[in-house]
Amino acid sequence: MIFIADFHIHSRYSRAVSPDMDIDNLARWARIKGIKLMGTGDFTHPLWLAELKEKLKPTDNGLFSCGETHFILTGEVNSIYTQSNKPRRIHNLIFAPSFGAVERINRKLLSRGARLRSDGRPIVGLSARDLVELVMDASPQSFIVPAHAWTPWYSVFGTKSGFDSLEECFGDMRPYIQAIETGLSSDPAMNWRISGLDQVAIISCSDSHSPRKIGREAAVFDTELNYTSIIEAMRGRRTDKLLYTIEFFPQEGKYHYDGHRLCGIHQGPRETLSKGEICPVCGRRLTIGVMNRVEQLADRPEGFVPERSSPFKSLVPLEEIIAESLGVGQTTKTVETYYQRLIARFGSEFEVLLNTPIDEIKDVDPQIGEGVDRVRKGQLHIEPGYDGVFGKIRIFGQEERIPEGPTDGEQLSLL
């Protein structure tokens, strides 16, 4: 069956996460978005793990369910350590096949000094290599994916604390790393420029901290809905099983360009090459973004497509499209009303963004239909994000909008 999956999210037990990130809200928003399979996130946290055991029903195939939404056990671990006289901060996403496997992994992490109650994304002093060994010893059916692989501060290829190759990071455990997560500031095309990544699957996930943000990146599979089939699709780079990924436009990610947010300085790799890495305002070093980092490691030109690569589709969240199309704020009642109307008519957000004929969307509102059409065609103007500042997307010029919002008295119930 074909389904959309978002494996990487966080519970309310992680720092800077909405208190609404609980199982009931995740299941509800997954239905609204059109996501069939969600990662649980944070399985290392004892209070969240207890909630997962209480709320989720086992499906006898390595997955769990809450109503129509299925869940797969996942958790992110932050390794902070020193290697080759350089501080390293690497985030890895762990998939586990059962609560028993989770409990074995957690016990081993506790024995190595991890403070699992302090944060849903715990910090450990283990190297990324040793973390893989620990997880695979505890549960050979588990699966490990370097998270948001290019983020400057906390990732395998990050400029601030990462490595230049998977082999350098994971050593003899490298064969267990068979997929990477793109992160919001990169897309598969950027990763395809690195020949060393040809042997791993490229997946995308939202890394969401609130229910409305789930699915902003995701992966689309055509497999049986069970743990083994899903993991094997990634492990084997099965392009007939991992059909495509759903991506942010990477320029919208908050680490795409080089820059310094406190001084409002941002620039692309070529400008950094000519001007240097020092902020012209304060004299501090710029945060080097993902685009520049890819240029540093790339051994292929832009546009190269390796064999056996799953394609991708870049989208803008529907609420952003509605707000931009109508020229109103994203959190306004107008946006909420139109969002509810589209979901009620077409079934889910992804059904609107990916499959619904544009003429049918225009029946709801011509300007929104035009906005979705432009996003599908990539006809956008984007101010790239940098140093923790999200990029800004513009679909229309002000003179192109024809706002026709609903009256204040209109009420529509959310499905």
Short mmCIF file of C-alpha atoms in Angstrom, two decimals:
data_model
loop_
_atom_site.label_atom_id
_atom_site.label_comp_id
_atom_site.label_asym_id
_atom_site.label_seq_id
_atom_site.Cartn_x
_atom_site.Cartn_y
_atom_site.Cartn_z
CA MET A 1 0.00 0.00 0.00
CA ILE A 2 1.10 3.58 -0.62
CA PHE A 3 1.36 5.74 2.50
CA ILE A 4 3.08 8.82 3.86
CA ALA A 5 5.39 8.51 6.88
CA ASP A 6 6.94 11.07 9.20
CA PHE A 7 9.41 9.33 11.49
CA HIS A 8 11.13 12.19 13.34
CA ILE A 9 9.12 14.23 15.85
CA HIS A 10 9.42 15.18 19.52
CA SER A 11 7.10 14.80 22.48
CA ARG A 12 6.26 17.45 25.02
CA TYR A 13 9.06 16.03 27.16
CA SER A 14 11.68 17.56 24.85
CA ARG A 15 12.89 21.10 25.26
CA ALA A 16 11.13 23.87 23.30
CA VAL A 17 8.26 21.57 22.28
CA SER A 18 4.54 22.34 22.40
CA PRO A 19 2.61 20.84 25.33
CA ASP A 20 0.12 19.64 22.69
CA MET A 21 2.58 17.02 21.41
CA ASP A 22 0.83 13.97 22.81
CA ILE A 23 -0.43 10.81 21.13
CA ASP A 24 -4.04 11.92 20.73
CA ASN A 25 -3.05 15.19 19.05
CA LEU A 26 -0.45 13.47 16.87
CA ALA A 27 -3.02 10.91 15.70
CA ARG A 28 -5.60 13.63 15.04
CA TRP A 29 -3.21 15.85 13.08
CA ALA A 30 -1.83 12.89 11.16
CA ARG A 31 -5.36 12.27 9.83
CA ILE A 32 -5.74 15.94 8.92
CA LYS A 33 -2.37 15.98 7.15
CA GLY A 34 -2.84 12.63 5.42
CA ILE A 35 -0.01 10.82 7.21
CA LYS A 36 -0.56 7.11 7.79
CA LEU A 37 2.59 6.35 9.82
CA MET A 38 4.12 8.53 12.54
CA GLY A 39 7.29 8.11 14.53
CA THR A 40 6.69 8.26 18.27
CA GLY A 41 9.81 10.28 18.98
CA ASP A 42 11.48 10.37 22.41
CA PHE A 43 11.17 6.70 23.35
CA THR A 44 14.12 7.19 25.71
CA HIS A 45 12.08 9.38 28.08
CA PRO A 46 10.48 7.23 30.82
CA LEU A 47 7.30 9.32 31.17
CA TRP A 48 6.71 9.44 27.42
CA LEU A 49 7.47 5.72 27.14
CA ALA A 50 4.82 5.05 29.77
CA GLU A 51 2.30 7.09 27.76
CA LEU A 52 3.20 5.20 24.59
CA LYS A 53 2.55 1.90 26.30
CA GLU A 54 -0.77 3.17 27.63
CA LYS A 55 -2.06 4.87 24.47
CA LEU A 56 -0.77 2.69 21.62
CA LYS A 57 -2.22 -0.63 20.59
CA PRO A 58 0.24 -3.25 19.24
CA THR A 59 -0.54 -4.40 15.69
CA ASP A 60 1.50 -7.65 15.75
CA ASN A 61 3.74 -6.38 12.94
CA GLY A 62 6.22 -4.19 14.81
CA LEU A 63 3.98 -1.13 14.58
CA PHE A 64 1.36 0.36 16.89
CA SER A 65 -1.89 2.22 16.36
CA CYS A 66 -4.07 4.95 17.78
CA GLY A 67 -7.28 4.97 15.78
CA GLU A 68 -6.47 5.14 12.07
CA THR A 69 -2.90 6.36 12.63
CA HIS A 70 -0.02 3.90 12.90
CA PHE A 71 3.14 4.55 14.90
CA ILE A 72 6.71 3.25 14.76
CA LEU A 73 8.97 3.50 17.81
CA THR A 74 11.63 6.19 17.32
CA GLY A 75 13.89 8.34 19.44
CA GLU A 76 16.67 10.85 18.84
CA VAL A 77 19.92 10.81 20.81
CA ASN A 78 22.45 13.65 21.03
CA SER A 79 26.06 12.42 21.22
CA ILE A 80 28.48 15.05 22.55
CA TYR A 81 32.12 13.98 22.66
CA THR A 82 35.62 14.79 21.42
CA GLN A 83 37.27 13.05 18.49
CA SER A 84 40.51 14.03 16.77
CA ASN A 85 40.83 16.97 19.18
CA LYS A 86 37.57 18.47 17.98
CA PRO A 87 34.25 18.70 19.83
CA ARG A 88 31.52 16.63 18.14
CA ARG A 89 27.75 16.97 18.49
CA ILE A 90 25.90 14.36 16.45
CA HIS A 91 22.16 13.61 16.50
CA ASN A 92 20.99 10.15 15.47
CA LEU A 93 17.46 8.86 14.99
CA ILE A 94 16.86 5.33 16.29
CA PHE A 95 14.08 2.99 15.11
CA ALA A 96 13.14 0.07 17.38
CA PRO A 97 10.92 -2.96 16.63
CA SER A 98 9.30 -3.38 20.06
CA PHE A 99 8.93 -1.98 23.56
CA GLY A 100 11.26 -4.73 24.73
CA ALA A 101 13.96 -3.46 22.37
CA VAL A 102 13.38 0.09 23.59
CA GLU A 103 13.77 -0.99 27.20
CA ARG A 104 17.06 -2.78 26.43
CA ILE A 105 18.40 0.27 24.59
CA ASN A 106 17.35 2.56 27.44
CA ARG A 107 18.99 0.36 30.07
CA LYS A 108 22.26 0.40 28.15
CA LEU A 109 22.09 4.18 27.76
CA LEU A 110 21.50 4.54 31.51
CA SER A 111 24.50 2.32 32.20
CA ARG A 112 26.61 4.71 30.11
CA GLY A 113 25.56 7.76 32.10
CA ALA A 114 22.66 9.07 30.01
CA ARG A 115 20.14 11.20 31.94
CA LEU A 116 16.99 10.02 30.23
CA ARG A 117 14.56 11.99 32.40
CA SER A 118 16.18 15.36 31.67
CA ASP A 119 15.05 15.69 28.05
CA GLY A 120 13.21 13.70 25.38
CA ARG A 121 16.34 14.07 23.27
CA PRO A 122 18.94 12.89 25.80
CA ILE A 123 22.61 13.82 25.75
CA VAL A 124 25.15 11.01 25.98
CA GLY A 125 28.93 11.09 26.11
CA LEU A 126 29.18 8.21 23.65
CA SER A 127 30.66 8.69 20.21
CA ALA A 128 28.32 8.16 17.28
CA ARG A 129 30.24 4.97 16.53
CA ASP A 130 29.78 3.66 20.10
CA LEU A 131 26.10 4.61 20.12
CA VAL A 132 25.53 2.44 17.04
CA GLU A 133 27.34 -0.45 18.68
CA LEU A 134 25.26 -0.06 21.84
CA VAL A 135 21.96 0.02 19.96
CA MET A 136 22.76 -2.91 17.69
CA ASP A 137 23.95 -4.99 20.64
CA ALA A 138 20.69 -4.27 22.45
CA SER A 139 18.49 -4.86 19.40
CA PRO A 140 19.91 -6.13 16.08
CA GLN A 141 16.61 -5.31 14.33
CA SER A 142 16.94 -1.63 15.19
CA PHE A 143 17.83 0.94 12.55
CA ILE A 144 19.89 4.12 12.94
CA VAL A 145 19.71 7.24 10.75
CA PRO A 146 21.91 10.35 11.12
CA ALA A 147 19.38 13.11 11.81
CA HIS A 148 19.19 16.39 9.82
CA ALA A 149 22.56 15.45 8.38
CA TRP A 150 23.76 18.93 7.37
CA THR A 151 22.63 21.20 10.24
CA PRO A 152 25.71 23.23 11.30
CA TRP A 153 25.55 22.61 15.04
CA TYR A 154 24.28 19.07 15.59
CA SER A 155 24.79 16.69 12.68
CA VAL A 156 27.10 14.25 11.00
CA PHE A 157 28.19 16.76 8.33
CA GLY A 158 27.71 19.96 10.34
CA THR A 159 30.34 22.65 9.93
CA LYS A 160 30.56 23.29 13.67
CA SER A 161 31.01 19.79 15.00
CA GLY A 162 30.62 17.17 12.28
CA PHE A 163 32.72 15.05 9.97
CA ASP A 164 33.58 14.96 6.27
CA SER A 165 32.30 11.42 5.69
CA LEU A 166 30.14 8.73 7.25
CA GLU A 167 33.22 6.52 7.54
CA GLU A 168 35.07 9.15 9.58
CA CYS A 169 32.12 9.48 11.94
CA PHE A 170 31.04 5.86 12.40
CA GLY A 171 34.24 3.91 11.74
CA ASP A 172 33.71 0.16 11.68
CA MET A 173 30.01 0.68 12.45
CA ARG A 174 29.52 2.49 9.12
CA PRO A 175 27.84 -0.58 7.46
CA TYR A 176 24.92 -0.14 9.88
CA ILE A 177 24.26 3.38 8.57
CA GLN A 178 22.07 2.80 5.54
CA ALA A 179 19.98 5.97 5.40
CA ILE A 180 20.35 9.65 6.24
CA GLU A 181 17.80 12.38 6.90
CA THR A 182 18.10 15.47 4.70
CA GLY A 183 16.94 18.08 7.22
CA LEU A 184 14.94 21.17 6.28
CA SER A 185 17.87 23.07 4.77
CA SER A 186 18.87 20.43 2.22
CA ASP A 187 17.07 18.27 -0.32
CA PRO A 188 18.02 15.03 -2.11
CA ALA A 189 19.49 16.91 -5.09
CA MET A 190 22.04 18.52 -2.80
CA ASN A 191 22.91 15.15 -1.27
CA TRP A 192 23.26 13.51 -4.69
CA ARG A 193 26.36 15.63 -5.27
CA ILE A 194 28.22 13.53 -2.68
CA SER A 195 29.26 10.19 -4.20
CA GLY A 196 29.90 8.79 -0.71
CA LEU A 197 26.15 8.87 -0.10
CA ASP A 198 25.23 6.70 -3.09
CA GLN A 199 24.94 3.63 -0.90
CA VAL A 200 22.44 5.08 1.58
CA ALA A 201 18.77 5.90 1.26
CA ILE A 202 17.78 9.54 1.60
CA ILE A 203 14.73 10.16 3.76
CA SER A 204 12.97 13.27 5.01
CA CYS A 205 11.06 13.94 8.23
CA SER A 206 9.56 16.98 9.89
CA ASP A 207 11.53 17.05 13.18
CA SER A 208 8.33 18.67 14.39
CA HIS A 209 7.94 20.37 17.76
CA SER A 210 4.20 21.04 17.36
CA PRO A 211 1.29 19.06 15.88
CA ARG A 212 0.63 21.50 13.03
CA LYS A 213 4.20 21.10 11.77
CA ILE A 214 4.16 17.33 11.31
CA GLY A 215 4.60 16.32 7.70
CA ARG A 216 6.41 19.49 6.61
CA GLU A 217 8.89 16.89 5.36
CA ALA A 218 8.02 13.22 4.97
CA ALA A 219 8.63 10.04 2.98
CA VAL A 220 6.22 8.12 0.74
CA PHE A 221 6.38 4.32 0.73
CA ASP A 222 4.73 1.51 -1.18
CA THR A 223 5.16 -1.42 1.20
CA GLU A 224 3.22 -3.56 3.59
CA LEU A 225 2.47 -1.59 6.72
CA ASN A 226 4.89 -3.41 9.00
CA TYR A 227 8.22 -2.66 10.65
CA THR A 228 10.32 -5.13 8.64
CA SER A 229 9.07 -4.01 5.21
CA ILE A 230 9.59 -0.33 5.98
CA ILE A 231 13.11 -0.81 7.36
CA GLU A 232 14.06 -3.07 4.45
CA ALA A 233 12.84 -0.48 1.96
CA MET A 234 15.32 2.01 3.45
CA ARG A 235 18.09 -0.49 4.07
CA GLY A 236 17.95 -1.76 0.50
CA ARG A 237 17.44 1.67 -1.11
CA ARG A 238 14.38 0.18 -2.80
CA THR A 239 13.18 2.88 -5.18
CA ASP A 240 10.11 0.77 -5.92
CA LYS A 241 9.30 0.83 -2.20
CA LEU A 242 10.60 4.24 -1.07
CA LEU A 243 8.76 6.11 -3.81
CA TYR A 244 9.74 9.71 -3.09
CA THR A 245 10.28 12.21 -0.33
CA ILE A 246 8.35 15.37 0.43
CA GLU A 247 10.65 18.31 1.03
CA PHE A 248 10.75 21.87 2.20
CA PHE A 249 12.17 24.10 -0.44
CA PRO A 250 15.65 23.97 1.14
CA GLN A 251 16.09 27.74 0.89
CA GLU A 252 13.28 28.01 3.44
CA GLY A 253 15.29 26.04 5.99
CA LYS A 254 16.92 28.08 8.72
CA TYR A 255 20.50 27.06 7.91
CA HIS A 256 20.58 27.18 4.12
CA TYR A 257 22.79 30.26 3.61
CA ASP A 258 25.82 31.49 5.54
CA GLY A 259 25.13 34.32 7.93
CA HIS A 260 24.92 35.98 11.32
CA ARG A 261 21.38 36.58 12.51
CA LEU A 262 22.24 39.15 15.21
CA CYS A 263 23.67 41.47 12.55
CA GLY A 264 21.25 40.54 9.74
CA ILE A 265 24.10 39.35 7.51
CA HIS A 266 23.41 36.54 5.06
CA GLN A 267 25.16 35.42 1.90
CA GLY A 268 25.64 32.46 -0.44
CA PRO A 269 28.77 30.31 -0.76
CA ARG A 270 30.30 32.32 -3.62
CA GLU A 271 29.96 35.56 -1.70
CA THR A 272 31.52 33.94 1.36
CA LEU A 273 34.36 32.68 -0.80
CA SER A 274 35.12 36.20 -1.99
CA LYS A 275 34.40 38.11 1.25
CA GLY A 276 35.50 35.56 3.84
CA GLU A 277 33.75 34.00 6.84
CA ILE A 278 33.92 37.02 9.17
CA CYS A 279 30.80 39.12 9.84
CA PRO A 280 31.47 42.63 8.47
CA VAL A 281 29.37 44.18 11.24
CA CYS A 282 30.68 42.60 14.47
CA GLY A 283 33.80 40.77 13.36
CA ARG A 284 32.63 37.36 14.60
CA ARG A 285 32.71 34.23 12.46
CA LEU A 286 29.60 33.57 10.36
CA THR A 287 27.58 30.38 10.75
CA ILE A 288 28.38 28.48 7.56
CA GLY A 289 25.18 27.11 6.08
CA VAL A 290 24.21 23.85 4.46
CA MET A 291 24.59 25.07 0.89
CA ASN A 292 28.21 26.05 1.54
CA ARG A 293 28.93 22.81 3.37
CA VAL A 294 27.60 20.77 0.46
CA GLU A 295 29.88 22.74 -1.87
CA GLN A 296 32.84 21.88 0.36
CA LEU A 297 32.19 18.13 0.22
CA ALA A 298 30.66 17.78 -3.26
CA ASP A 299 32.54 15.77 -5.87
CA ARG A 300 29.81 16.16 -8.49
CA PRO A 301 28.23 19.13 -10.27
CA GLU A 302 24.79 20.52 -9.55
CA GLY A 303 22.09 18.56 -11.34
CA PHE A 304 23.78 15.15 -11.08
CA VAL A 305 21.29 12.32 -10.46
CA PRO A 306 22.74 8.97 -9.34
CA GLU A 307 21.26 5.64 -10.32
CA ARG A 308 18.65 4.13 -7.97
CA SER A 309 17.71 7.45 -6.45
CA SER A 310 14.18 8.11 -5.23
CA PRO A 311 12.78 11.40 -6.56
CA PHE A 312 11.36 14.17 -4.40
CA LYS A 313 8.63 16.79 -4.41
CA SER A 314 9.13 20.20 -2.81
CA LEU A 315 6.06 21.70 -1.15
CA VAL A 316 4.94 24.60 0.99
CA PRO A 317 2.57 23.88 3.92
CA LEU A 318 -1.05 24.56 3.02
CA GLU A 319 -1.58 27.19 5.72
CA GLU A 320 1.36 29.17 4.33
CA ILE A 321 -0.07 28.96 0.82
CA ILE A 322 -3.48 30.18 2.01
CA ALA A 323 -1.97 33.07 3.96
CA GLU A 324 0.28 34.13 1.10
CA SER A 325 -2.48 33.74 -1.48
CA LEU A 326 -4.95 35.87 0.47
CA GLY A 327 -2.42 38.35 1.83
CA VAL A 328 -3.26 37.69 5.48
CA GLY A 329 -1.39 36.42 8.54
CA GLN A 330 -0.87 32.69 8.86
CA THR A 331 -2.56 32.53 12.27
CA THR A 332 -5.68 34.48 11.27
CA LYS A 333 -9.23 33.15 11.37
CA THR A 334 -9.40 33.53 7.59
CA VAL A 335 -6.58 31.04 7.11
CA GLU A 336 -8.08 28.63 9.62
CA THR A 337 -11.48 28.77 7.94
CA TYR A 338 -10.14 28.11 4.45
CA TYR A 339 -7.85 25.37 5.76
CA GLN A 340 -10.79 23.61 7.37
CA ARG A 341 -12.90 24.04 4.24
CA LEU A 342 -10.23 22.45 2.01
CA ILE A 343 -9.65 19.53 4.39
CA ALA A 344 -13.39 18.93 4.70
CA ARG A 345 -13.81 18.84 0.94
CA PHE A 346 -10.68 16.94 -0.19
CA GLY A 347 -9.82 14.77 2.82
CA SER A 348 -6.33 15.82 3.91
CA GLU A 349 -3.66 18.46 3.46
CA PHE A 350 -1.45 16.22 1.34
CA GLU A 351 -4.39 15.35 -0.89
CA VAL A 352 -4.77 19.08 -1.59
CA LEU A 353 -1.06 19.71 -2.08
CA LEU A 354 -0.24 16.64 -4.17
CA ASN A 355 -3.27 15.22 -5.95
CA THR A 356 -6.34 17.45 -6.15
CA PRO A 357 -6.88 19.01 -9.61
CA ILE A 358 -6.15 22.71 -9.52
CA ASP A 359 -9.57 23.56 -10.98
CA GLU A 360 -11.25 21.86 -8.03
CA ILE A 361 -9.16 23.87 -5.55
CA LYS A 362 -10.07 27.02 -7.48
CA ASP A 363 -13.71 26.15 -6.92
CA VAL A 364 -13.05 26.78 -3.23
CA ASP A 365 -10.98 29.91 -3.93
CA PRO A 366 -9.31 30.92 -7.22
CA GLN A 367 -6.36 32.59 -5.54
CA ILE A 368 -5.58 29.61 -3.32
CA GLY A 369 -5.84 27.30 -6.31
CA GLU A 370 -3.37 29.50 -8.18
CA GLY A 371 -1.08 29.44 -5.13
CA VAL A 372 -1.06 25.63 -4.98
CA ASP A 373 -0.39 25.50 -8.72
CA ARG A 374 2.60 27.83 -8.42
CA VAL A 375 4.03 25.80 -5.55
CA ARG A 376 3.70 22.57 -7.56
CA LYS A 377 5.56 24.25 -10.43
CA GLY A 378 8.18 25.79 -8.15
CA GLN A 379 7.28 29.31 -9.27
CA LEU A 380 8.35 31.00 -6.05
CA HIS A 381 10.53 33.79 -4.76
CA ILE A 382 12.44 32.69 -1.65
CA GLU A 383 14.68 34.69 0.65
CA PRO A 384 17.04 31.98 1.97
CA GLY A 385 17.22 31.19 5.66
CA TYR A 386 20.47 31.53 7.62
CA ASP A 387 21.92 31.12 11.12
CA GLY A 388 18.66 29.94 12.70
CA VAL A 389 16.36 32.27 10.72
CA PHE A 390 13.80 30.52 8.49
CA GLY A 391 13.69 31.60 4.86
CA LYS A 392 10.73 33.56 3.57
CA ILE A 393 8.61 32.37 0.65
CA ARG A 394 6.70 34.70 -1.62
CA ILE A 395 4.25 33.18 -4.11
CA PHE A 396 2.54 36.38 -5.26
CA GLY A 397 3.40 40.01 -5.56
CA GLN A 398 0.99 42.30 -3.70
CA GLU A 399 -0.65 43.40 -6.93
CA GLU A 400 -1.38 39.79 -7.90
CA ARG A 401 -3.55 38.93 -4.89
CA ILE A 402 -7.32 39.09 -5.02
CA PRO A 403 -8.33 38.38 -1.41
CA GLU A 404 -11.86 37.09 -0.99
CA GLY A 405 -12.00 35.77 2.56
CA PRO A 406 -14.99 34.35 4.42
CA THR A 407 -17.12 36.48 6.69
CA ASP A 408 -16.28 36.56 10.38
CA GLY A 409 -19.46 34.68 11.16
CA GLU A 410 -18.64 31.58 9.14
CA GLN A 411 -17.98 28.52 11.27
CA LEU A 412 -16.64 25.20 10.01
CA SER A 413 -15.81 22.23 12.21
CA LEU A 414 -12.36 20.65 12.04
CA LEU A 415 -12.36 16.98 11.06
#
